[in-house]
Coordinates of C-alpha atoms and ligand atoms in Angstrom, one line a residue:
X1 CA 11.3 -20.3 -28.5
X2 CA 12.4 -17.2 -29.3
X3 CA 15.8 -15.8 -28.4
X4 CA 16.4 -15.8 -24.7
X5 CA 16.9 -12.6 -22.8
X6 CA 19.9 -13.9 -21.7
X7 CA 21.4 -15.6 -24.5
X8 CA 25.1 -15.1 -24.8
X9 CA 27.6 -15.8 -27.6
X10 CA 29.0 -18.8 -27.8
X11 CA 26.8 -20.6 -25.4
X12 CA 24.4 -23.2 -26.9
X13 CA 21.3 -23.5 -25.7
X14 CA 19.7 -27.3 -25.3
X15 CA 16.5 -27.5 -26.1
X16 CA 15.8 -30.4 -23.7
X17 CA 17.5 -28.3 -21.0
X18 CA 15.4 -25.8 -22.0
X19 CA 12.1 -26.9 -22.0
X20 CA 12.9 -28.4 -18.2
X21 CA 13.8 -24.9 -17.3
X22 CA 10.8 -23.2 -18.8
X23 CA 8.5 -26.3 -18.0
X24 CA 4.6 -24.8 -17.7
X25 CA 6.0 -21.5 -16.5
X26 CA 4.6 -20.0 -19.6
X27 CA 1.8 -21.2 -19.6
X28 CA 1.1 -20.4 -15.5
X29 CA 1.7 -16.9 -16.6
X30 CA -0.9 -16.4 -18.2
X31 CA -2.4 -15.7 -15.2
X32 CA 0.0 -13.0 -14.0
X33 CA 0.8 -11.4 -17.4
X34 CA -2.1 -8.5 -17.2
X35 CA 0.1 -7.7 -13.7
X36 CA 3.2 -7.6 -14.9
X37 CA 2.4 -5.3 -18.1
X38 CA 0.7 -2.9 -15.3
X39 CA 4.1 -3.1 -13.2
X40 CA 5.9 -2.7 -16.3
X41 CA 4.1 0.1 -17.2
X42 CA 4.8 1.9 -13.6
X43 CA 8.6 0.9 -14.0
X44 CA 8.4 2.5 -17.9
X45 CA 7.0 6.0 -15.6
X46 CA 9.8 5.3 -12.7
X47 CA 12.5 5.4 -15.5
X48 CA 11.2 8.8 -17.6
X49 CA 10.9 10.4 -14.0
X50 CA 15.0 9.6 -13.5
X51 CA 16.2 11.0 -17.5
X52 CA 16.2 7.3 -18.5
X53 CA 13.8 7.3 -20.9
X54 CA 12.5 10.1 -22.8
X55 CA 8.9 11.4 -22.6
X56 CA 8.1 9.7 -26.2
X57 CA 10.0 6.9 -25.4
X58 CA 7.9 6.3 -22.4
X59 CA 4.8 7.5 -24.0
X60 CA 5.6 4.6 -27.2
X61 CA 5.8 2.0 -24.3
X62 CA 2.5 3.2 -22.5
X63 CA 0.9 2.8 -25.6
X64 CA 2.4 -0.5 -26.5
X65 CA 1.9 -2.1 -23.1
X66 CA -1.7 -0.7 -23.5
X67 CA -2.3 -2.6 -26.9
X68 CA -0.4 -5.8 -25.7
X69 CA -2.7 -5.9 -22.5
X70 CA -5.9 -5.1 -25.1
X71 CA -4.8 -8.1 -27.3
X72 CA -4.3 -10.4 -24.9
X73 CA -8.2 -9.5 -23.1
X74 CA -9.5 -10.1 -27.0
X75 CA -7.6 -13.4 -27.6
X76 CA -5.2 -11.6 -30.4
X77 CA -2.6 -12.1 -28.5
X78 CA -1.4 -15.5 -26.7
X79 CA 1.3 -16.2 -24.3
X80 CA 3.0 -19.6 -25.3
X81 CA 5.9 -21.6 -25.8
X82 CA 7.5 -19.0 -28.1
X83 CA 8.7 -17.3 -24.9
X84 CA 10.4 -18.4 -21.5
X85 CA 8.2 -16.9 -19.8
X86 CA 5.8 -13.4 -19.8
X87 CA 8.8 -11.5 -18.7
X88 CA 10.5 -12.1 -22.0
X89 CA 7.2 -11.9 -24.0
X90 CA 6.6 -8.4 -22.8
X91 CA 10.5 -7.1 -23.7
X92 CA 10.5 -9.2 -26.9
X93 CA 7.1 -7.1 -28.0
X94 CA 8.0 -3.8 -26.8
X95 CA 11.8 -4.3 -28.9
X96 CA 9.7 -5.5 -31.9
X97 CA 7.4 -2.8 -31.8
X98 CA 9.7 0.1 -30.3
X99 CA 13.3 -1.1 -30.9
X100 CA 15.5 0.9 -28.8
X101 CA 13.0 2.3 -26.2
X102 CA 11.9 -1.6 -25.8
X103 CA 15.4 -2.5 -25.2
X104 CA 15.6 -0.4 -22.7
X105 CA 12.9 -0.9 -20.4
X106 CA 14.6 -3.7 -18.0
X107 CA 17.1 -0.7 -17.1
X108 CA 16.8 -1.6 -13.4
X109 CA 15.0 -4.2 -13.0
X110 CA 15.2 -8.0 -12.7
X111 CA 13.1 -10.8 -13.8
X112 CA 13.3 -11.6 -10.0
X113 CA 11.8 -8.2 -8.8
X114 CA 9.0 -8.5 -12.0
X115 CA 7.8 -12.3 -10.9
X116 CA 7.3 -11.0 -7.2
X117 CA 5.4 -7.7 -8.3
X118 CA 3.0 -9.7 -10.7
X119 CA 2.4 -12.2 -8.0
X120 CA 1.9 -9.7 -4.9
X121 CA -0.7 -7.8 -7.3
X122 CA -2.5 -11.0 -8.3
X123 CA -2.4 -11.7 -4.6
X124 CA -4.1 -8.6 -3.9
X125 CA -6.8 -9.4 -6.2
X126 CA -7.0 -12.4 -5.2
X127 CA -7.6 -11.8 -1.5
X128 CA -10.1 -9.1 -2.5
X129 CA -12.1 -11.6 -4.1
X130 CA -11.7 -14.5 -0.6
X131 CA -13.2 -11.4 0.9
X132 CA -16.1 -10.6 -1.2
X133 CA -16.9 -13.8 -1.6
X134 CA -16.8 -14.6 2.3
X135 CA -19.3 -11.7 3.5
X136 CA -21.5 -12.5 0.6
X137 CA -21.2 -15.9 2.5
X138 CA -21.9 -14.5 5.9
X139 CA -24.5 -12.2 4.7
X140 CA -26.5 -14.6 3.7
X141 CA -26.2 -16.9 6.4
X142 CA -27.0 -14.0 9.1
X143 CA -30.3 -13.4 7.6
X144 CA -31.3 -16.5 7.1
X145 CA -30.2 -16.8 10.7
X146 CA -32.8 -14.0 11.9
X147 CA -35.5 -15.6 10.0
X148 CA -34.9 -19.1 11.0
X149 CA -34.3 -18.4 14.5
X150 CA -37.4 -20.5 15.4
X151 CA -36.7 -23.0 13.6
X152 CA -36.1 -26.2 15.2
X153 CA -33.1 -28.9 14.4
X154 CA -31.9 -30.9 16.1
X155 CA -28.3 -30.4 17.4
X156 CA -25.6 -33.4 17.2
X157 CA -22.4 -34.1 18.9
X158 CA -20.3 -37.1 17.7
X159 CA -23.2 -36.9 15.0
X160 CA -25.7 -38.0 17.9
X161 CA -28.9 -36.5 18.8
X162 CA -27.5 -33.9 21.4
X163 CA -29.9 -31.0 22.4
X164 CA -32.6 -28.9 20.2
X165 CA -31.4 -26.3 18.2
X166 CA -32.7 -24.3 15.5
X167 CA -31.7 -23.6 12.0
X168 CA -31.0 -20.3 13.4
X169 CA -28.2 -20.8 15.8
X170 CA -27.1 -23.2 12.3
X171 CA -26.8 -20.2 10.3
X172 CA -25.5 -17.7 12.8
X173 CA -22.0 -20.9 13.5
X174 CA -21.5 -19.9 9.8
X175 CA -22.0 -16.4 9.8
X176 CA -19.9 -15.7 12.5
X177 CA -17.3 -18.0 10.7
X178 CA -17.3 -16.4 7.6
X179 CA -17.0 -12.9 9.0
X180 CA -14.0 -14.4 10.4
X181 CA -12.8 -15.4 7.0
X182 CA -13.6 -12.1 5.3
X183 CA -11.5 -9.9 8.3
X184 CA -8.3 -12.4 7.9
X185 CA -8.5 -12.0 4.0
X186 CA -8.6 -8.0 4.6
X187 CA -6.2 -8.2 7.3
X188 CA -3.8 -10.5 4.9
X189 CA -3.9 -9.0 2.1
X190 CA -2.8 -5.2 3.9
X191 CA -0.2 -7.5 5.5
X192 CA 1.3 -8.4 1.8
X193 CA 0.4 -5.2 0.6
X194 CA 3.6 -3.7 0.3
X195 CA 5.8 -3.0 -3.8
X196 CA 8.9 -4.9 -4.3
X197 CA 9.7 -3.5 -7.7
X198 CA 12.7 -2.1 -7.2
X199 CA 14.6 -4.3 -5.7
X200 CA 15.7 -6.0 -8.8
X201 CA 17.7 -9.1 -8.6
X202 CA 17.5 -9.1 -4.7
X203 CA 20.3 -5.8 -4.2
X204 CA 19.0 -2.6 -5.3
X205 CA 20.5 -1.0 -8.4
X206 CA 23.2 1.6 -8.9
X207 CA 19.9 3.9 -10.0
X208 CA 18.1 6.4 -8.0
X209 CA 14.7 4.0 -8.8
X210 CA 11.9 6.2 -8.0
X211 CA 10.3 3.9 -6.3
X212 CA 7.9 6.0 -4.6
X213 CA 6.1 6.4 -7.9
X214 CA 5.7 3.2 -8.8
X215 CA 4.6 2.0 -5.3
X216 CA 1.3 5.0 -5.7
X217 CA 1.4 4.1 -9.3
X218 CA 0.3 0.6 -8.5
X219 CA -1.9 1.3 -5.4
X220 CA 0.5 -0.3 -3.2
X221 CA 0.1 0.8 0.7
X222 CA 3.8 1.0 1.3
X223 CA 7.2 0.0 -0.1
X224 CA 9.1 -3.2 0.7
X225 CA 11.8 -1.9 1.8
X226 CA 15.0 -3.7 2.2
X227 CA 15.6 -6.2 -1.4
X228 CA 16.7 -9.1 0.6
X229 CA 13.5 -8.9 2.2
X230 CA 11.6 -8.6 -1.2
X231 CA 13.4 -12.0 -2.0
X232 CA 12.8 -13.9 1.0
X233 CA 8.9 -12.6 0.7
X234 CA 8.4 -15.1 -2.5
X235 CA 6.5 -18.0 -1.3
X236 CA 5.9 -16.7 2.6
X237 CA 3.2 -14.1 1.1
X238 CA 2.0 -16.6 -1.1
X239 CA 1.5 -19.3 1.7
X240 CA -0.1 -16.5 4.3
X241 CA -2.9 -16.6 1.4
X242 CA -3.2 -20.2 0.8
X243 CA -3.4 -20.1 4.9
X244 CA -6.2 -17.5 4.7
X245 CA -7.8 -18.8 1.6
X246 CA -7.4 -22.0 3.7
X247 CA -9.1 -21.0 6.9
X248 CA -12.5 -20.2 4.6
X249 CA -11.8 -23.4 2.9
X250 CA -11.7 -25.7 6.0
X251 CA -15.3 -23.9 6.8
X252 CA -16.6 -24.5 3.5
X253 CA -15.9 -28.1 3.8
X254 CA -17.5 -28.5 6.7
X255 CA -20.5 -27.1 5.3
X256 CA -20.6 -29.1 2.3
X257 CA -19.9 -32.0 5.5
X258 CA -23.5 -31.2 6.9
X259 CA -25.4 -30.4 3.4
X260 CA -24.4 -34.0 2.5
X261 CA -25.5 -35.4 5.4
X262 CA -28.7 -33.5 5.7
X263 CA -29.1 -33.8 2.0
X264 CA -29.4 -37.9 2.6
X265 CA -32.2 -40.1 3.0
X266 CA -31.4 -40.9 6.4
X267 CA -31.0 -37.1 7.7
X268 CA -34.0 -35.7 5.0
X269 CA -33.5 -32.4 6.3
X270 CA -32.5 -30.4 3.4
X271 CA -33.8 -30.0 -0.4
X272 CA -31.1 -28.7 -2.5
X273 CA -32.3 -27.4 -6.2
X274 CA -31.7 -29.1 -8.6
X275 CA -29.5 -27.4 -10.5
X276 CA -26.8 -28.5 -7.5
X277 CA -27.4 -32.2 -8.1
X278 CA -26.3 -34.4 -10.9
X279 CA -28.0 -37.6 -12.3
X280 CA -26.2 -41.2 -12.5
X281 CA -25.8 -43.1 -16.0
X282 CA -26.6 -46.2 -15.0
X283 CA -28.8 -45.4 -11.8
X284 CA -32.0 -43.4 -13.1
X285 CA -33.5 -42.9 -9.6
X286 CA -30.5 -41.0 -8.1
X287 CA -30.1 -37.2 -7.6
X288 CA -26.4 -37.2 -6.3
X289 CA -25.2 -33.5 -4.6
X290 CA -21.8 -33.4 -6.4
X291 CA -21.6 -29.6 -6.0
X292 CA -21.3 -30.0 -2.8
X293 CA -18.8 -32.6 -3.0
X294 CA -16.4 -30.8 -4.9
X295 CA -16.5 -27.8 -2.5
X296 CA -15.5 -30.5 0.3
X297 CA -12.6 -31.5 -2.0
X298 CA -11.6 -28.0 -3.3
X299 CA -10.0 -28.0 0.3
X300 CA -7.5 -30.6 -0.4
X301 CA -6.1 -28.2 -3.5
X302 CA -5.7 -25.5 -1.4
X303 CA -3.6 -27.4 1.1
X304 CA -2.0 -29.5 -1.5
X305 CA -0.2 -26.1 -2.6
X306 CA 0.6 -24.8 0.7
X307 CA 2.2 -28.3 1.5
X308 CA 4.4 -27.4 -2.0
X309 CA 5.4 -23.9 -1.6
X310 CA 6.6 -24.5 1.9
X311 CA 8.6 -27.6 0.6
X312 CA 10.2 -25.8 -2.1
X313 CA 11.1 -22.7 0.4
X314 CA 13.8 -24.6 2.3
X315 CA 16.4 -22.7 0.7
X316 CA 19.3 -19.8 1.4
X317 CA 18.4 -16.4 1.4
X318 CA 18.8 -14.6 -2.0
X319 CA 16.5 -15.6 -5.4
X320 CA 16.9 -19.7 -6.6
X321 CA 15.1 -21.2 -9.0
X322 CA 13.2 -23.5 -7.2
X323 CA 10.8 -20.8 -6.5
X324 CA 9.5 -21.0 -10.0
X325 CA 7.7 -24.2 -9.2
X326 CA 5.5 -22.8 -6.5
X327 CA 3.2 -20.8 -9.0
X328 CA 1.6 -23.9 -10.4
X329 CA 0.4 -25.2 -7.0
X330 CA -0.9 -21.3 -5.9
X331 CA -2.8 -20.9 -9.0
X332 CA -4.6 -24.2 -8.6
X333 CA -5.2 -23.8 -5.1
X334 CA -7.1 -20.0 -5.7
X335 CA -9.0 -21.2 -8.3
X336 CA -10.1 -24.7 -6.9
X337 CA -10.6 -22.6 -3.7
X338 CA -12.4 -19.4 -5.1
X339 CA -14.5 -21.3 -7.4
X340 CA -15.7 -22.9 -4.5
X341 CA -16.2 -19.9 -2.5
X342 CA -18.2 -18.3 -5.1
X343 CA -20.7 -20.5 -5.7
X344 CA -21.6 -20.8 -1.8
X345 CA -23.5 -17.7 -1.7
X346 CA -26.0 -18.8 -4.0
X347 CA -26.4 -22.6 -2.5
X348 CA -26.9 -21.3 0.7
X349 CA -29.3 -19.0 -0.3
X350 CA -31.2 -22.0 -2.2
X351 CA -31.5 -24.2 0.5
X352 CA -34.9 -25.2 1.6
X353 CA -35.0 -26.7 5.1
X354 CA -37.9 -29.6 5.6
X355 CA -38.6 -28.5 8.6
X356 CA -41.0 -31.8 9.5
X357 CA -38.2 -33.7 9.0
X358 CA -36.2 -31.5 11.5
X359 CA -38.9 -31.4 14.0
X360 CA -39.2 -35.2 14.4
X361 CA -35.9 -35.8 15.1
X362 CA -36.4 -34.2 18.0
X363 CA -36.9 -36.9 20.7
X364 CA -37.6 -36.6 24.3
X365 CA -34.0 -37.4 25.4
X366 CA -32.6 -33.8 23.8
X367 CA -34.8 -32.2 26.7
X368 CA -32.3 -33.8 29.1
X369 CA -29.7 -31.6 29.4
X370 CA -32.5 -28.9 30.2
X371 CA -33.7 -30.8 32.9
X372 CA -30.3 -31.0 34.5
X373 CA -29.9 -27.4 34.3
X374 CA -33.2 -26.4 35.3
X375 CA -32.8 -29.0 38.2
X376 CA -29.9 -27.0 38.9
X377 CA -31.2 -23.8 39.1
X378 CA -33.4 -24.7 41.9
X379 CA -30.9 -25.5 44.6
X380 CA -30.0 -29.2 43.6
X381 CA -26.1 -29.6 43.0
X382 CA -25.3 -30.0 39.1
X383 CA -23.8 -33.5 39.3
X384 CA -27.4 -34.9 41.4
X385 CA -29.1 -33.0 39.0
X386 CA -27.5 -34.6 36.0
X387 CA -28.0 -38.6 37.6
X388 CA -32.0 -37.6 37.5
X389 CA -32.2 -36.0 34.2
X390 CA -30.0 -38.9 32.9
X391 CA -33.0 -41.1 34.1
X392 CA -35.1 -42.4 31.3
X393 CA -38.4 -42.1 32.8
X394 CA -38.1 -38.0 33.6
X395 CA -38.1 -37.7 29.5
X396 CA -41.1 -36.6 28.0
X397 CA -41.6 -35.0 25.2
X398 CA -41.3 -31.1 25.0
X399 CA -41.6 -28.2 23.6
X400 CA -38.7 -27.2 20.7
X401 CA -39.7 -23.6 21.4
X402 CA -39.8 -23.3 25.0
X403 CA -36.2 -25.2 25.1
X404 CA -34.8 -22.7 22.7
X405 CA -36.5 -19.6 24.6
X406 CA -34.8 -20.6 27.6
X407 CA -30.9 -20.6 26.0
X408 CA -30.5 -16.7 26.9
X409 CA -27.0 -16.7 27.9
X410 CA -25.2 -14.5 25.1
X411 CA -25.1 -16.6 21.8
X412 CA -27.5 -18.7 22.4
X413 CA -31.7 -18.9 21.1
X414 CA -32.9 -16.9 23.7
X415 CA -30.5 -14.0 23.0
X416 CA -28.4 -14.7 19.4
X417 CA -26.5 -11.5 19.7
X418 CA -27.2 -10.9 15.6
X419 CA -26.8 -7.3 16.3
X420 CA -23.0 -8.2 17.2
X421 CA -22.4 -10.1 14.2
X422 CA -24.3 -7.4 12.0
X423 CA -21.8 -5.0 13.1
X424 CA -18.7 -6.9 13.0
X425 CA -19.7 -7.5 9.0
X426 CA -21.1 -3.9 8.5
X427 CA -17.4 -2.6 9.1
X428 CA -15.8 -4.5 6.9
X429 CA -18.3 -4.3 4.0
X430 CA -17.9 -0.3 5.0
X431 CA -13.9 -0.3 4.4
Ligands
LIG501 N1 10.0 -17.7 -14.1 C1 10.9 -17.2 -13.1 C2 10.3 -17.4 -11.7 O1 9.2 -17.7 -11.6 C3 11.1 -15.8 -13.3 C4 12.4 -15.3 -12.6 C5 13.6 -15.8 -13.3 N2 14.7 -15.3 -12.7 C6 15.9 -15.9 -12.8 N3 16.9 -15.3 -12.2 N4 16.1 -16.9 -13.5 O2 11.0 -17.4 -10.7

């Protein structure tokens, strides 16, 4: 490892001690490193704007950040175990490279304040993409809902034959879901989008920071203010986006719940391509959905990490080290959780219903609960009506469409209130 930033005289460093300390922080960083040479870069401006650095001073660190972030897209340059962590490797290039003018670009800042701006700008990002990713979802499914409106399938509760449906009022559960999804990602990530750089170690610094600048620099909405704050943000922000990524992850999986149902012999109700299913080595008949069973178990990632952060956050106020330990589990659960995301679009899009198979599922008892109701409506009280329709010999078979006509309270067949949903997503594709 190469010298540590804080290496003093005198005091020997272990290298078992070490390498505990450091343990996969390095390599975790890679993920946040583009981030912090962008916040680096915005701190670099911050200090020229306050006679710290000089105009060619900050203009050789532009530059130099510019080439590190350069080398690093093209592969020429790889964070490792040379370094604690990308903190270091960024000072440690810039002082190679620029000597004094490197040495002098952690005037006023603190590794703690540097972790929590790479990691609020990754959330950003991060959230952008839960977003786009969820109203690609519900886009999809809301079409597909207008089309299929007609469409009938049967509708389970306890996962028994229930009442008709239609693959319509299907689709239109999961649009409405994921437009859900997409609004709390947007709403979370302007809730975290606030700057701490410039809070340093957690207590300000006897600078006049110009922290303004670097809050428009980096296309933060607002400043976090107050530095204790900034502290006691690390882990909460990151856990409000495992929760949001979360809430699109629990209807994901129960999506993938239903496609491997319907996706069995028993159900028969839904063809997946088969670029989504996977052969057995041993078993040469089998087709097995494994896509789909992945997505289901991305879930338990995403609430693997949550579980983590918010066990390691039971701590004092001020920065500790246990913090450290929570980026492993966050960048597991976004990409276990966005790979998943991403891929539904295009699955849902796929999927071919066999409608035959639907249709006869349909039995004569699924008209019951129509029976009751319509009973109902014509003067006899619900709870008569009910014992008749529950008798055997009043089921006949009936019509899917005529059933599904009939559901015209809001939400239902017989008046889906797409239009609602259409304009609930239109506003937040439009912002
Ligand atoms: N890798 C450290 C973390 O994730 C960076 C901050 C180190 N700060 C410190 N005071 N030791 O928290």
């Amino acid at each position: 490892m190469s010298k540590l930033l804080w290496q003093k005289q005198g005091v020997a460093v272990d290298a078992d001690i070490q390498a505990f300390l450091a343990a996969d922080d390095v390599i975790l960083d890679r993920e946040f490193i583009a981030y912090d040479i962008r916040a680096s870069r915005a701190h670099a401006e911050g200090l020229q704007r306050i006679g710290i650095l000089t105009q060619e001073e900050l203009d050789g660190i532009a530059r130099e950040l510019d080439a590190l972030a350069d080398d690093l897209a093209r592969g020429v340059f790889v964070l490792d175990e040379r370094w604690e962590d990308m903190h270091s490797a960024i000072e440690d290039r810039l002082t190679e490279r620029l000597g004094d003018a490197g040495k002098k670009i952690h005037t006023g800042r603190s590794r703690n304040d540097q972790v929590l701006v790479a990691t609020r700008l990754w959330l950003k990002d991060q959230l952008d993409e839960v977003t786009s990713s969820c109203t690609a979802v519900a886009r999809i499914a809301l079409t597909r809902a207008g089309v299929e409106r007609d469409v009938p399938m049967p509708g389970y509760t306890h996962l028994q034959r229930a009442v008709v449906s239609s693959a319509g009022m299907w689709w239109a559960g999961w649009a409405e879901a994921f437009i859900d999804n997409a609004q709390r990602a947007r709403v979370t990530r302007d809730w975290l989008d606030a700057n701490p750089l410039g809070t340093a170690a957690g207590y300000g610094v006897n600078l006049p920071l110009d922290r303004e600048h670097t809050t428009t620099a980096l296309g933060f909405a607002r400043m976090q203010v107050s530095p204790p704050y900034a502290q006691l943000s690390r882990g909460k922000f990151e856990l409000a986006a495992l929760e949001t990524l979360g809430s699109a992850m629990l209807d994901l999986r129960r999506i993938a719940w239903d496609l491997s149902l319907f996706t069995s012999a028993e159900f028969g109700f839904v063809a997946l391509p088969a670029q989504y299913t996977t052969g057995s080595s041993i078993m040469p008949n089998k087709r097995n959905p494994d896509v789909i069973e992945l997505m289901r178990a991305a879930y338990a990632s995403v609430a693997a990490a949550k579980v983590e952060i918010e066990q390691l956050m039971s701590l004092p106020s001020g920065y500790h080290r246990d913090l450290q330990f929570g980026k492993g589990g966050l960048v597991h659960g976004f990409l276990r959780g966005l790979g998943a995301l991403r891929l539904l679009p295009a699955l849902l899009a796929a999927l071919e219903w066999k409608q035959e198979r639907m249709r006869s599922a349909i039995e004569p008892s699924m008209y019951a609960t129509d029976l009751a109701v319509d009973l109902a409506r014509q003067g006899l009280p619900f709870r008569d009506a009910y014992c008749e329709a529950a008798k055997p010999e009043r089921w006949a078979e009936g019509d899917p469409a005529t059933s599904l006509a009939a559901r015209v309270s809001p939400g239902g067949t017989g008046d889906d209130h797409l239009h609602v949903l259409e304009a609930r997503l239109a506003q937040i594709t439009a912002n």
